[in-house]
Short mmCIF file of C-alpha atoms (C1' of nucleotides) in Angstrom, two decimals:
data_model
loop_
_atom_site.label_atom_id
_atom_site.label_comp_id
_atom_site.label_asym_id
_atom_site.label_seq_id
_atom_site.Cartn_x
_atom_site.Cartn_y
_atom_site.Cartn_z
CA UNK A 103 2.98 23.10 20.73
CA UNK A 104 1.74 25.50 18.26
CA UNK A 105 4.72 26.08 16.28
CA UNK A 106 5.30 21.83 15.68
CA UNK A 107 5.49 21.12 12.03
CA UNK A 108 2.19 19.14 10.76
CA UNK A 109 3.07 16.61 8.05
CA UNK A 110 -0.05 18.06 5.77
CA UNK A 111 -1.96 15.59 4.48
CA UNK A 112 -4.28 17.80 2.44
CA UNK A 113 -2.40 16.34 -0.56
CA UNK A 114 -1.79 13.23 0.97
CA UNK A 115 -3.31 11.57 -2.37
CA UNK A 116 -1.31 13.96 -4.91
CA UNK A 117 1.59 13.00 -3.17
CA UNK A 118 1.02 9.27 -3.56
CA UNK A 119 -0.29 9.47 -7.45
CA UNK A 120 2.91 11.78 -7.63
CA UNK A 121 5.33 9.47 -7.50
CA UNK A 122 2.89 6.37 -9.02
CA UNK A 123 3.08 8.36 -12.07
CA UNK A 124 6.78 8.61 -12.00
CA UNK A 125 6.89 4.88 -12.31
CA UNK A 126 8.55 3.78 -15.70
CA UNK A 127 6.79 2.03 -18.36
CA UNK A 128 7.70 -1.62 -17.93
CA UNK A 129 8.60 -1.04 -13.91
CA UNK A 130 7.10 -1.33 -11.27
CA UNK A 131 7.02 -0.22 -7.22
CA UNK A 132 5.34 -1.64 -3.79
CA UNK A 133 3.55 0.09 -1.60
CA UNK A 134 5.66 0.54 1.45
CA UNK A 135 7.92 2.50 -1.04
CA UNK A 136 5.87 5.41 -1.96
CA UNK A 137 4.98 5.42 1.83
CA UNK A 138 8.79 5.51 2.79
CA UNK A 139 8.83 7.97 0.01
CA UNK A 140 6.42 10.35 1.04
CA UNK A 141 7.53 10.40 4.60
CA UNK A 142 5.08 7.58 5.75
CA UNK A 143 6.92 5.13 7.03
CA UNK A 144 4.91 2.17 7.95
CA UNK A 145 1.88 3.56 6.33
CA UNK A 146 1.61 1.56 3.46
CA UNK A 147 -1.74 0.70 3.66
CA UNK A 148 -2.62 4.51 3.17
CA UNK A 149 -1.12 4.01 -0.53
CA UNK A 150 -3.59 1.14 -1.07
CA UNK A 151 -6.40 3.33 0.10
CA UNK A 152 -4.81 6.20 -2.04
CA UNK A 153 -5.39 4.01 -5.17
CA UNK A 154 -8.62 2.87 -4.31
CA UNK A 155 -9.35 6.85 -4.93
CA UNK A 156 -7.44 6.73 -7.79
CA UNK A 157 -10.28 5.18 -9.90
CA UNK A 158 -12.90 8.01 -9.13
CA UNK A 159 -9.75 10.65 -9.66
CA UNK A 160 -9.39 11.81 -13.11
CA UNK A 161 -5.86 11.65 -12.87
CA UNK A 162 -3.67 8.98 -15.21
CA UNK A 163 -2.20 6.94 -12.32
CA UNK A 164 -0.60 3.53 -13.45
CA UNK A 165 -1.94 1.89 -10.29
CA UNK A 166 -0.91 -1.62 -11.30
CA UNK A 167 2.54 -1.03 -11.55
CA UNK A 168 2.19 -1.07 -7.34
CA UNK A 169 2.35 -4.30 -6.11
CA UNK A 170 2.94 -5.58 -2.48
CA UNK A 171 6.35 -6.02 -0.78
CA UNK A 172 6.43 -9.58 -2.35
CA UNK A 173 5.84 -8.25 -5.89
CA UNK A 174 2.44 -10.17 -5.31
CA UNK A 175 -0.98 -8.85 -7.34
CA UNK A 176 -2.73 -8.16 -3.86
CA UNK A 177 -4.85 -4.92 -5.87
CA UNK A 178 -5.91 -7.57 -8.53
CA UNK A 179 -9.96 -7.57 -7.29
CA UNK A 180 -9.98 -3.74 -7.42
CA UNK A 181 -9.55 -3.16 -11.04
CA UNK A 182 -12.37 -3.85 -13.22
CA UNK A 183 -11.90 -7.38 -13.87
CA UNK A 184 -9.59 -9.64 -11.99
CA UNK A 185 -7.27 -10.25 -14.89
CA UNK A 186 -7.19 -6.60 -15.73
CA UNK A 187 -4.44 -5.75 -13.61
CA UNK A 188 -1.97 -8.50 -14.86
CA UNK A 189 -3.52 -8.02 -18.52
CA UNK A 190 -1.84 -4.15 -18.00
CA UNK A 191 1.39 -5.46 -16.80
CA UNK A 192 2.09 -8.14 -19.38
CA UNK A 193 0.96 -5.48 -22.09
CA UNK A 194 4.41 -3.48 -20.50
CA UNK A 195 6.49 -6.60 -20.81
CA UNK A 196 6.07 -7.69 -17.44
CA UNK A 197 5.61 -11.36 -16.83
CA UNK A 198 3.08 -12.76 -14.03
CA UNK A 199 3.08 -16.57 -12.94
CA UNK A 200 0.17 -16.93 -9.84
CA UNK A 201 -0.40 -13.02 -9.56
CA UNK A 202 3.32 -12.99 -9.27
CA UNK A 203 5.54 -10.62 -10.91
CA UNK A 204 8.22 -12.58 -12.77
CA UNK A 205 12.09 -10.94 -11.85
CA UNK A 206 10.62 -8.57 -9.33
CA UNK A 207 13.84 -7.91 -7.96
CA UNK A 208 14.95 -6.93 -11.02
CA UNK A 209 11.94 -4.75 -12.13
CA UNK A 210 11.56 -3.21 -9.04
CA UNK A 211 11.77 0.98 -9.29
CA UNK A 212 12.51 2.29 -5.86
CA UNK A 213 11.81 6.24 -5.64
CA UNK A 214 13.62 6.25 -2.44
CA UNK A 215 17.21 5.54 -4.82
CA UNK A 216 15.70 6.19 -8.60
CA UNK A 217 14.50 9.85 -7.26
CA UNK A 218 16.90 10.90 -4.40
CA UNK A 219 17.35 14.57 -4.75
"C1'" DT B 840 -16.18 11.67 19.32
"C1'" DT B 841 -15.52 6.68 19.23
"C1'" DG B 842 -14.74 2.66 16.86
"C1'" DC B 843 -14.15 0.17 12.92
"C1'" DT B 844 -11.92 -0.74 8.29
"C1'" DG B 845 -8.14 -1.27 4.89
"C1'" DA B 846 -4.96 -2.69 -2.75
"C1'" DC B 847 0.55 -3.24 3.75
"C1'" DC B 848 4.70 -4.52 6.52
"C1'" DG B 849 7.67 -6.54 9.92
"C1'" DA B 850 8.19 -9.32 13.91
"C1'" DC B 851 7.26 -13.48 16.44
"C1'" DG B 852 6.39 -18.56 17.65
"C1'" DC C 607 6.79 -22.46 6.17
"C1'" DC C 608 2.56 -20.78 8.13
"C1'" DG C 609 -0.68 -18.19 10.93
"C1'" DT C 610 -1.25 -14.27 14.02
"C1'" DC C 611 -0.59 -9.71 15.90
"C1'" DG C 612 0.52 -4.79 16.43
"C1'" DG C 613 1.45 -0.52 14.10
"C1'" DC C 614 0.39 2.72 10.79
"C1'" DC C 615 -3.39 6.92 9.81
"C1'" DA C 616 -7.21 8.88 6.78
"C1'" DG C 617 -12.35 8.27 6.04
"C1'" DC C 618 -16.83 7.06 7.53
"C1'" DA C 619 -21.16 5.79 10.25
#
DNA sequence: TTGCTGACCGACG
DNA sequence: CCGTCGGCCAGCA
């Protein structure tokens, strides 16, 4: 079908930093949002592997305010040390208890509802 | 081109 | 509650 619409993923990884960087000071997001958010549905993994790019990118992305579904630390090892991550989050405010995010429910920024145009 | 890998997620037993 | 499995799709050897 050469007129089907191809979900470009040329910026596949400005899309995901995108929204990261529209995450609020003191908030945070989980993966499998910013997929569902970018039309990936399922593809949260490809947000992981979007921030493991994000170090060699130039670009100011506030990778640890994306956590897993469970508002769990699971990008802890990729930052430079393992306590950097956390170290970033409490400087916001946020509380951690075993690479936990303290209130996540509460905390939790959701671009689906925070940027539904 | 094929086959693996991965900072995830939801379902199932 | 816990482990396992399939799906997801962009890179890389």
């Amino acid at each position: 079908m050469a007129g089907r619409v191809r979900k470009h993923s040329a910026s596949f990884f400005e899309n995901v930093y995108d929204v990261v960087r529209l995450v609020p000071h003191g908030r945070v997001t989980s993966y499998g949002s910013i997929a569902e958010y970018i039309g990936l549905r399922g593809s949260a993994r490809m947000v992981g592997w979007a921030m493991n790019g994000s170090h060699t990118r130039l670009t100011d992305v506030p990778a640890h305010r994306v956590v897993n579904r469970n508002g769990l630390l699971t990008g802890k090892h990729h930052f430079g040390t393992p306590n950097m991550m956390q170290q970033l989050l409490e400087n916001e405010g946020i509380e951690v208890v075993n690479d936990k995010i303290v209130r996540f429910n509460e905390l939790f920024w959701n671009p689906l509802k925070e940027l539904q145009i």
